[in-house]
């Protein structure tokens, strides 16, 4: 049971072990496990109104105005009408409730969309189509190819040999390479027999729901036997079934208890730092209001005792009212009169400003991505100004910084570099989309999306260059890629790492097409000729070997070993005859690394038949050894992988999104720190760090924290700190002793170090670093570094890192990602940004802002965020100045009206001052003002820094604003008072009456605040001119209308100031008083600004001076040049490749489909050149899309006979 959405029942007993039986709903329902329905919304029809009002009245200002409304309903103390408060309060509540309701409706729609998906469920012996939300723990469900996994399932059987399934886990960990899961043999034998599956009554005992994506422990009891269960037999919700016709699974966890939802984090009510500051200021203002009212109440008591008795003759007191009670009632009367220090219109205006700035973000064409037709979207309208204060950005890598696409860019073959485009003068050209790409029309099996721009390489292929052919033959044979050919020529490659896919696709386009494999063979098509190589052994990749080899026998019977891997590893195993070639290739590798490319070295050797037979026997004996099996196999691998002949090197680009490096550079200049939190491996993350220029060779050091024990992690963190800040042992010891005692600081300050450092920490080490006793040490170390990269992290760890920074750093955080694995991080940060990427829309649905490309982040922060923050701060400073000046005049007037709670202004002026006379000018400034244009904002990213330091609006700025208002209120009251004191008109009649004085003060006030607005405004538009001059005109029009004889005759009791405007404003001395008051109000501001611009100019003032000096439009932005880094660092091999995949291939545990009938040698068409330009795009996308969109033409089998020789030497 719940009340207003809040749980009021006893907390459910913590689950220690999950027990369930297949096909037994009654048994499983007794445990009251969660259903498969998910809920991300906050309200329903019954709870919306009470819960939303409860949230709104947590804002202190709303509660304050509610109290004021109650006071205004008491006639004895109210001197203002009740509607002056209730109307704006109700407007604010309705506006906010409508906005919150609309947001929640979108969440409901998203929930319904997911919950109403259909899946086949085995019920009462038959498969029925059921909604996801109706699926229960213990149900057996059937999934088909490309379907999302409905819940966390125990895999029972599949359509593939050996009960394997292939899943894509991008929604969970951001990796798009396929992963293999395998069912138990005992359940796999049931296949797709509905009868056998319906009779299955196995009992599962396993761990309770948790957020560990990489671990599962449990047992299956069936037919009197127990079988162990691990993570390799579990399909997690959020994964996608790929390359598998069907599979059956048993639901273990459903809905909110699935590991995906356990990692999603809780939805929190986000508020800006200005909102939190406003709450504190409202409390201070309320306290100040109470003090003012108390002073005036004491004044009333003193006046009543000494002076009041003299007035009772013509102004008798009501019965029972004495001086003490009068003072008590006066206190509350002044609470009502002086409540305008925080008018409710402030909050109405704030919501309008935020909404307007949100529309500016959505209407910004420069943040619109035409290719995907995706505009920027402000999904939350209450956080705009927070975008101008970001200090830490936490970014995912895959799909956020990168396009999740690999392209084969360059290669070095036999000492010659291919991939660059050289003009007639020998100069290398920068490759652009308009450049002519290589024509692969001679190859009907080529991937149409593959682009290569160096025509010389394809010419070498056609001219039968031996080394070039061997190079691409190696790429076509040495891999673990699986090919699926659903129709003739319609090839789909499924690679366990995207690197592999890109290399095999490159070989495919250059004429060496991988077609299919069996556990004993690999079939490729070489320049139109179908050839089958016998696969004798796969020497698999692992993190120590950093290389992979295959041993094959050609159709002619020739034995060869092909090897690819990290260049440092391959070089150690080369034959001494390769020394010169190795030097040239090293130069090319350095050049590739300088371009940020991922490199591999390629080598081969021919094997002697007798030696290989003897080696294979020893390999078999080692593979079945019970002791030291791994060590024995490694020795055999080392033995055969030596005296290799170097072929060359490949260079793959892990394509960054457009403008990523420039965006990161701009954000770094704005003093924004970027932390990359990724589920990828360490080498992958490091390489992207170098590609983005986050990590650079010029850095003093890049620390790697990869220890497997708490003590090791602590020691590595301490060593890193001592390296960055040497000679600080005493301070370090003091900090360590305090940490041991549990005296951790509330705020971890920034530490100044000399030099630039980076840190890379692995997920297993991060788990220890985030423990309570070590988290501050980790944070200190990380914050001393310029770049922080956390790899192999779980979604929950991403959120924990964000929470750590929020807890100990007084800074605003932003998290940006594109997948479901980023949702918890997005929810945890102050600002969450979702990218509409290849990994679904989960991140967008959980975000506060969304767009299509990472590069738009710099415009969101440096332009819209900075402008929004600047506008909001100007608005608040001006609004408090305006209303304090308005209200303090009442305070000074109280000393001249016997503390009687009489207002100094006409009641209609009080009502219309914030609503009509001053509303539009300040809104115009808050919506359109900008200190400099967007291009100058990019030219000087340092303009962003004042927002991070809260320089535009803070408690200090508020106090200055209050003092300024106090001065202006003194001028506004005493200058008119002195000017009208003992003053007569030109005709000798008296001027000094209450109505004339009130009119003069309110006129001076309107003009003074408009002048102040003009001084605060940096950017005048036609709208601003209309609002400012229109509001002044409106004041005089309304004043003359309300104080006219006609209005008095119609509404005699409501318009008592008849003729005052016409009488007072016709006197020259009144206008001189208005002029003098306005000048005196503006003089301190002008003096202050003049002195500070001369002595201590701010960064804004310096840049604005440059704009003025330019006297023309800002200089056009510099032409974006390709960022090139010089580096000797080269990336390792197959970053996302996993150990053991080779064994899977050779043991028949792979996708094995009957190949379609192979084409003859006529699969190639005659060569021709085309002048049509293509968009440069991915060479390989690991998401499983079609690699060939149309069926190739059938042509005559004579395409490349002129280029091939009849006698090949393989």
Tab-separated table of C-alpha atoms in Angstrom, residues 12-22 24-35 136-138 202-206 209 251-253 257:
chain	number	residue	atom	x	y	z
A	12	UNK	CA	10.045	-5.842	2.457
A	13	UNK	CA	12.305	-8.426	3.991
A	14	UNK	CA	15.610	-8.527	2.195
A	15	UNK	CA	15.829	-11.418	-0.237
A	16	UNK	CA	18.793	-13.668	0.471
A	17	UNK	CA	18.220	-16.369	-2.134
A	18	UNK	CA	15.933	-16.626	-5.139
A	19	UNK	CA	13.965	-19.840	-5.560
A	20	UNK	CA	11.704	-20.562	-8.497
A	21	UNK	CA	10.247	-23.450	-10.461
A	22	UNK	CA	9.730	-23.504	-14.185
A	24	UNK	CA	4.758	-23.217	-11.808
A	25	UNK	CA	3.170	-19.781	-11.403
A	26	UNK	CA	1.367	-20.621	-8.170
A	27	UNK	CA	4.622	-21.606	-6.449
A	28	UNK	CA	6.487	-18.569	-7.740
A	29	UNK	CA	3.695	-16.111	-6.843
A	30	UNK	CA	4.000	-17.163	-3.185
A	31	UNK	CA	7.341	-15.319	-3.036
A	32	UNK	CA	5.776	-12.070	-4.335
A	33	UNK	CA	8.554	-11.462	-6.835
A	34	UNK	CA	8.393	-8.322	-8.963
A	35	UNK	CA	6.477	-8.566	-12.208
A	136	UNK	CA	6.239	-13.471	-14.493
A	137	UNK	CA	9.218	-15.095	-12.812
A	138	UNK	CA	9.336	-18.791	-13.743
A	202	UNK	CA	13.472	-27.590	-13.103
A	203	UNK	CA	14.046	-25.612	-9.899
A	204	UNK	CA	16.509	-22.725	-9.839
A	205	UNK	CA	18.217	-21.422	-6.720
A	206	UNK	CA	20.361	-18.383	-7.295
A	209	UNK	CA	18.553	-9.338	-7.465
A	251	UNK	CA	12.620	-15.852	-16.451
A	252	UNK	CA	14.838	-15.399	-13.369
A	253	UNK	CA	14.426	-11.662	-12.637
A	257	UNK	CA	14.642	-6.539	-10.285
